[in-house]
mmCIF file of C-alpha atoms in Angstrom:
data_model
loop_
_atom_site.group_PDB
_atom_site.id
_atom_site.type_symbol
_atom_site.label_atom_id
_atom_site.label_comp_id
_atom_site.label_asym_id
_atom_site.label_seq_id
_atom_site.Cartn_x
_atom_site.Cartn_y
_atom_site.Cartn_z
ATOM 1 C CA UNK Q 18 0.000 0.000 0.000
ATOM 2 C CA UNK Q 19 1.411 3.360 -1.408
ATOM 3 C CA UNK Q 20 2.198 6.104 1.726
ATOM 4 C CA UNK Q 21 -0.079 8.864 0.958
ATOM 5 C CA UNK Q 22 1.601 12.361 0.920
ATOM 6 C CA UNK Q 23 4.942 10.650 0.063
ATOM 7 C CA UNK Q 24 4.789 12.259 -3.729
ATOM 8 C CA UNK Q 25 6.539 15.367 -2.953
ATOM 9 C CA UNK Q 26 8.775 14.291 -0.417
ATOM 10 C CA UNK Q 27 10.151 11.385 -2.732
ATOM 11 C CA UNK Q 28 9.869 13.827 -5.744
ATOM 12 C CA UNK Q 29 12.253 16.218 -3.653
ATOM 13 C CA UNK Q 30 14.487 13.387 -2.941
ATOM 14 C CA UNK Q 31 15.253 12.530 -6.442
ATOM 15 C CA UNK Q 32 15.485 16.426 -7.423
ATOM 16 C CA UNK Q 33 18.136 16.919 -4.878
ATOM 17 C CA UNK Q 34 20.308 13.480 -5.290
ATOM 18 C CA UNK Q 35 20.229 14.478 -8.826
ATOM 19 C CA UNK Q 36 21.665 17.944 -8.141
ATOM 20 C CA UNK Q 37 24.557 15.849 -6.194
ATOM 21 C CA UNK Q 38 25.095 13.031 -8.535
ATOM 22 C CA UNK Q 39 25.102 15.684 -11.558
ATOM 23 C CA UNK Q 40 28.307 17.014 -9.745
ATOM 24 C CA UNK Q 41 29.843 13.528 -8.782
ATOM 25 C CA UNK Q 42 29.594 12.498 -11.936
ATOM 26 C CA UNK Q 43 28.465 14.572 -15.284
ATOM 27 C CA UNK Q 44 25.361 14.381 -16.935
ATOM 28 C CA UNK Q 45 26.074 12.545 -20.178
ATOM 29 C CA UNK Q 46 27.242 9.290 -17.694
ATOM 30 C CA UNK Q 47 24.263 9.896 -15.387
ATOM 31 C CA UNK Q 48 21.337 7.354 -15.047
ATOM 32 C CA UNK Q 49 18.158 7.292 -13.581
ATOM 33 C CA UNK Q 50 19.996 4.494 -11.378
ATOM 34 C CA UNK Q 51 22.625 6.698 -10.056
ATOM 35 C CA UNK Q 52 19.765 9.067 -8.974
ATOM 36 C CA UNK Q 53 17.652 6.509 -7.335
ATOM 37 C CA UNK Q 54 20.813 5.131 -5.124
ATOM 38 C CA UNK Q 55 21.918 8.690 -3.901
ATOM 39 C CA UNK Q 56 18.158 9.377 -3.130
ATOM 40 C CA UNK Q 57 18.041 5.741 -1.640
ATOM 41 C CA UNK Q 58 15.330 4.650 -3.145
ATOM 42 C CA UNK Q 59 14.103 2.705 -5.879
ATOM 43 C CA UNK Q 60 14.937 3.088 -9.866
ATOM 44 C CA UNK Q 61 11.490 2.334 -10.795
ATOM 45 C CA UNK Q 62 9.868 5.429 -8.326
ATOM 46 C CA UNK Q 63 12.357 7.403 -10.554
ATOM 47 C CA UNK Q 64 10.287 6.415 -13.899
ATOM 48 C CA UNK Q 65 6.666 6.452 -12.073
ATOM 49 C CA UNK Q 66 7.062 10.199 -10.935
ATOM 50 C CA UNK Q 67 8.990 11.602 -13.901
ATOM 51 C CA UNK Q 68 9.676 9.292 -16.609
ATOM 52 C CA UNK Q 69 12.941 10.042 -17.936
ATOM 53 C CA UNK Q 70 16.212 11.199 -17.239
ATOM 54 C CA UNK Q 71 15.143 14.047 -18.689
ATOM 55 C CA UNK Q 72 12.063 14.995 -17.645
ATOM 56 C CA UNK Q 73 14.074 14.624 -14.116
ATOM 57 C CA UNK Q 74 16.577 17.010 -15.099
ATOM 58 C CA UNK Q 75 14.017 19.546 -16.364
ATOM 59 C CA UNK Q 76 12.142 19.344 -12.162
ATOM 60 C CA UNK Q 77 15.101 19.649 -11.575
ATOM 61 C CA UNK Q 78 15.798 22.779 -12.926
ATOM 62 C CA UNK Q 79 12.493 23.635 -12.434
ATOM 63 C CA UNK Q 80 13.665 23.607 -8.227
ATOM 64 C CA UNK Q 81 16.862 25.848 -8.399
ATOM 65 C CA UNK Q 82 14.881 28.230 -10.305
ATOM 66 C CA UNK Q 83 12.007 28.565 -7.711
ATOM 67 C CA UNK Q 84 15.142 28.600 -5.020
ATOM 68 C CA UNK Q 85 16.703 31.570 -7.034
ATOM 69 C CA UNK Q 86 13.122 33.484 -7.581
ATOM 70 C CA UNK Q 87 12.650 32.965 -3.409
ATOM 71 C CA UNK Q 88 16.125 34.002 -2.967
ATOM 72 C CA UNK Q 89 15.819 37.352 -4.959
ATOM 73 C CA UNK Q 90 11.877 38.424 -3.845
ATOM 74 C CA UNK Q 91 13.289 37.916 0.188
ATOM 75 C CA UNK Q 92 16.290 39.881 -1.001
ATOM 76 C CA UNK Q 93 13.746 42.708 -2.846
ATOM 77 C CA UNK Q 94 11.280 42.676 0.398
ATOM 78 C CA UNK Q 95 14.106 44.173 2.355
ATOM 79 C CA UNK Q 96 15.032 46.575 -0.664
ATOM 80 C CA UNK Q 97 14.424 50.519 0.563
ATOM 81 C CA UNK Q 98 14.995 51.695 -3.310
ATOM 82 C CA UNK Q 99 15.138 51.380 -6.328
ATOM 83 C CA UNK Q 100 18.789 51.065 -6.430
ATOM 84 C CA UNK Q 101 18.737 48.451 -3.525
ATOM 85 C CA UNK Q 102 16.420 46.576 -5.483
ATOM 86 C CA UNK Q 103 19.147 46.611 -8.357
ATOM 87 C CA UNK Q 104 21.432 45.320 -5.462
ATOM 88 C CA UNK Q 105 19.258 43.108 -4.165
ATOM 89 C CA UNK Q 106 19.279 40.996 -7.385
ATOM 90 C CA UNK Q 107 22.964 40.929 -7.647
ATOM 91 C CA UNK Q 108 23.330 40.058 -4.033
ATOM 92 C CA UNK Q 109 20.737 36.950 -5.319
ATOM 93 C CA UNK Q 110 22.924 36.470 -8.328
ATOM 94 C CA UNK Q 111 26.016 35.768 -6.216
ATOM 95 C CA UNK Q 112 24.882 34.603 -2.583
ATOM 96 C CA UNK Q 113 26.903 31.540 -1.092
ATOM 97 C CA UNK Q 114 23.697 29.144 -2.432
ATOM 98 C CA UNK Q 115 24.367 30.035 -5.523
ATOM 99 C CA UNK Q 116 27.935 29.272 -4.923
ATOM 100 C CA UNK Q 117 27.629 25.688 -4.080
ATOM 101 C CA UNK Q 118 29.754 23.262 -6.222
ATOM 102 C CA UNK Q 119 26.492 21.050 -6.810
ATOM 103 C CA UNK Q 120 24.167 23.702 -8.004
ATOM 104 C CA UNK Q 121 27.424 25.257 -9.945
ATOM 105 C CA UNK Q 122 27.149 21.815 -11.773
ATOM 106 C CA UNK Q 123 23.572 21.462 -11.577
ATOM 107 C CA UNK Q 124 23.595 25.437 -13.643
ATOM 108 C CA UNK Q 125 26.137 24.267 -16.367
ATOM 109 C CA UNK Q 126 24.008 21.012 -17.365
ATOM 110 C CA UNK Q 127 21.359 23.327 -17.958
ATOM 111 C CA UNK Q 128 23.128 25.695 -19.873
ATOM 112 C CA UNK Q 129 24.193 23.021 -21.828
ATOM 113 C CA UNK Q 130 21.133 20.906 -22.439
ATOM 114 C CA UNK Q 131 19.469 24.300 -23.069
ATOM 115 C CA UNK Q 132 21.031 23.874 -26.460
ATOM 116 C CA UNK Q 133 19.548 20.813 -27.668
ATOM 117 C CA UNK Q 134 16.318 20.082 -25.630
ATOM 118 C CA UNK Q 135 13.229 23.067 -25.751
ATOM 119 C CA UNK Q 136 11.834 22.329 -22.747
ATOM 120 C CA UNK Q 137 15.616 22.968 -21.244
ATOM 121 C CA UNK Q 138 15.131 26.238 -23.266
ATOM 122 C CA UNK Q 139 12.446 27.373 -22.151
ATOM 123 C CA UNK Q 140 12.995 27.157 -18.795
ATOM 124 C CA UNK Q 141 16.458 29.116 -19.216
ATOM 125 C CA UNK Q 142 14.661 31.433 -21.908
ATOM 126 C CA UNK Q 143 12.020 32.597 -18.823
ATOM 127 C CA UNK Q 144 14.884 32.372 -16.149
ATOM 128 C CA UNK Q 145 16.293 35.064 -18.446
ATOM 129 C CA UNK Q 146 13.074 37.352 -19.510
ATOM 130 C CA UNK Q 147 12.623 37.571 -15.759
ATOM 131 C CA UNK Q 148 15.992 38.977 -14.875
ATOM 132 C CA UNK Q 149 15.868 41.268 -17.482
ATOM 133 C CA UNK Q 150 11.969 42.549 -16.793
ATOM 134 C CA UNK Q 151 13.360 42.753 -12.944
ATOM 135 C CA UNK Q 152 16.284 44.724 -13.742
ATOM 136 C CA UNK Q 153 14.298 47.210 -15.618
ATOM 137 C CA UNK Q 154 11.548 47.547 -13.914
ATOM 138 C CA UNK Q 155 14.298 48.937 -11.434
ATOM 139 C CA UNK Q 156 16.228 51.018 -13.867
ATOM 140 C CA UNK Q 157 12.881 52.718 -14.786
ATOM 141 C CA UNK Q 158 12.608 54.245 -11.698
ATOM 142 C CA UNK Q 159 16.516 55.620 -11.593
ATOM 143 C CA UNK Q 160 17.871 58.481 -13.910
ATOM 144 C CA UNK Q 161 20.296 56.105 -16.411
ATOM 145 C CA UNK Q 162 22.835 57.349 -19.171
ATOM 146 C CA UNK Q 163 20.993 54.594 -21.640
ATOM 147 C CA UNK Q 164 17.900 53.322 -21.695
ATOM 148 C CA UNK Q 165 16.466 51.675 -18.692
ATOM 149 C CA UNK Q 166 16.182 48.241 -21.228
ATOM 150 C CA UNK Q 167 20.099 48.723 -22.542
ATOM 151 C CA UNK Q 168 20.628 49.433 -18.803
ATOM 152 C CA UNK Q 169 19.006 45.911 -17.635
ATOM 153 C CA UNK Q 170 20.480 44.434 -20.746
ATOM 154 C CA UNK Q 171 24.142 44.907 -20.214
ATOM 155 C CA UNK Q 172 23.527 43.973 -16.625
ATOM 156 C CA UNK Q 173 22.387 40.769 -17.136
ATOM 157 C CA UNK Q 174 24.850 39.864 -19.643
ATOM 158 C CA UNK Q 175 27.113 40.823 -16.400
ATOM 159 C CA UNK Q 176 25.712 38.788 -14.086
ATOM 160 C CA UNK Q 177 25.559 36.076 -16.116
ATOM 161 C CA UNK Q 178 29.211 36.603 -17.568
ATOM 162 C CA UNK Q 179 30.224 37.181 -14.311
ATOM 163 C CA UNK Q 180 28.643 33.976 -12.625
ATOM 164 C CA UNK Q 181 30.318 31.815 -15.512
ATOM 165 C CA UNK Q 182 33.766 33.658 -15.361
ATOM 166 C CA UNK Q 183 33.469 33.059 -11.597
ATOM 167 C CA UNK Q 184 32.288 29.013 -11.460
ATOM 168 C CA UNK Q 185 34.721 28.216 -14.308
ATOM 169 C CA UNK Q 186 37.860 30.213 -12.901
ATOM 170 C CA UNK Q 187 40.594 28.540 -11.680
ATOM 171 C CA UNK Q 188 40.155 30.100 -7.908
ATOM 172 C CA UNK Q 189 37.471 29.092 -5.655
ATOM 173 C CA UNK Q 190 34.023 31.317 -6.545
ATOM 174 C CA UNK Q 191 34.157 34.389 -4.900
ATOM 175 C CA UNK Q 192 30.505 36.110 -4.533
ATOM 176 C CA UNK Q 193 31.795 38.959 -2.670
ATOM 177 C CA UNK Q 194 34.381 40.458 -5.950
ATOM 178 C CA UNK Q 195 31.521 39.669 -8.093
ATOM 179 C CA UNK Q 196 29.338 41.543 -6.665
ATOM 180 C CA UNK Q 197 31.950 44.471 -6.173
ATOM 181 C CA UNK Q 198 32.122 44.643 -9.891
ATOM 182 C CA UNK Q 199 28.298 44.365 -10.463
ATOM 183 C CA UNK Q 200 27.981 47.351 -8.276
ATOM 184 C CA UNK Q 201 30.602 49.545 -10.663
ATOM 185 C CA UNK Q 202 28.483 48.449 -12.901
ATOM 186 C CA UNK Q 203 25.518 49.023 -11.703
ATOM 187 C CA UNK Q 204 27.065 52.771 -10.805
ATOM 188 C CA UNK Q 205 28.097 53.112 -14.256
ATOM 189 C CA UNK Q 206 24.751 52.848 -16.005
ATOM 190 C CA UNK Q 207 23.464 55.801 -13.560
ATOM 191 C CA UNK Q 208 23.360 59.651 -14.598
ATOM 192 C CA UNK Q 209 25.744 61.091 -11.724
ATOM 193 C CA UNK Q 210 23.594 62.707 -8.865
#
């Protein structure tokens, strides 16, 4: 007899053993069985409550991005302005949780399997559209030297240029320079007051 309520705790299980074993071992070698042994539980619960590997991977990503979006509203909540708002996402962009060697790993597969599978692309594609509309919505409200949408443009090429500069250096992933830089940044797209 099935445990009722289990569903989202086992679904949780397998989302976060696959953010592990996607850092332990790569994607392209990853199986469903790997998954189901770091979860400890069964292969076949893997199949009944997503199907595939890659309907896996895509809950998965599906989870970091809801942790991100939580991450950056509590960070907006405590925003005074429009310019801490601007902060407040970068502070998101670049907090130690988004440091972590597995979701570093789990980030890249996506990134990756963005290119070749459109649900992977979507997700990314809205991750993305909601930075930007964020940033904006922000830069609206400031006095900018550009456009509030080149202004919320360049800044999320930043963040994101930043984040992979940072995860793929050869020095541990330092959130605190990053976001030193994003600030000049940030700075720089301001009229002087």
């Amino acid at each position: 007899m099935p445990k009722t309520g289990m569903a989202p705790v086992r679904r949780r299980a397998f989302v976060e053993a696959a953010i592990r074993s996607i850092h332990d071992r790569g994607f392209v070698d990853l199986t469903t069985g790997d998954v189901a042994r770091e979860a400890g539980l069964s292969q076949g619960l893997v199949h009944h409550y997503f199907g595939s590997k890659s309907a896996l991977i895509i809950a998965t990503m599906r989870h970091l991005l809801i942790e991100f979006g939580a991450g950056i509203r509590e960070r907006l909540r405590e925003a005074k302005s429009p310019r801490g708002r601007l902060s407040a996402i970068v502070d998101g962009s670049f907090c130690d949780e988004q440091l972590q060697p597995e979701v570093i790993s789990a980030w890249l597969t996506f990134y990756v399997q963005a290119l070749t599978e459109p649900a992977v692309r979507r997700l990314l594609r809205i991750y993305q559209r909601r930075l930007i509309s964020n940033l904006r919505h922000e830069y609206r409200r400031l006095p900018t030297r550009e456009t509030a949408e080149v202004a919320a443009e360049s800044t999320a090429a930043m963040i994101d240029g930043l984040w992979l500069r940072r995860v793929l250096g050869d020095a541990e992933p330092c959130g605190e320079s990053a976001i030193a830089i994003m600030e000049a940044h940030i700075d720089s797209q301001l009229e002087p007051s």
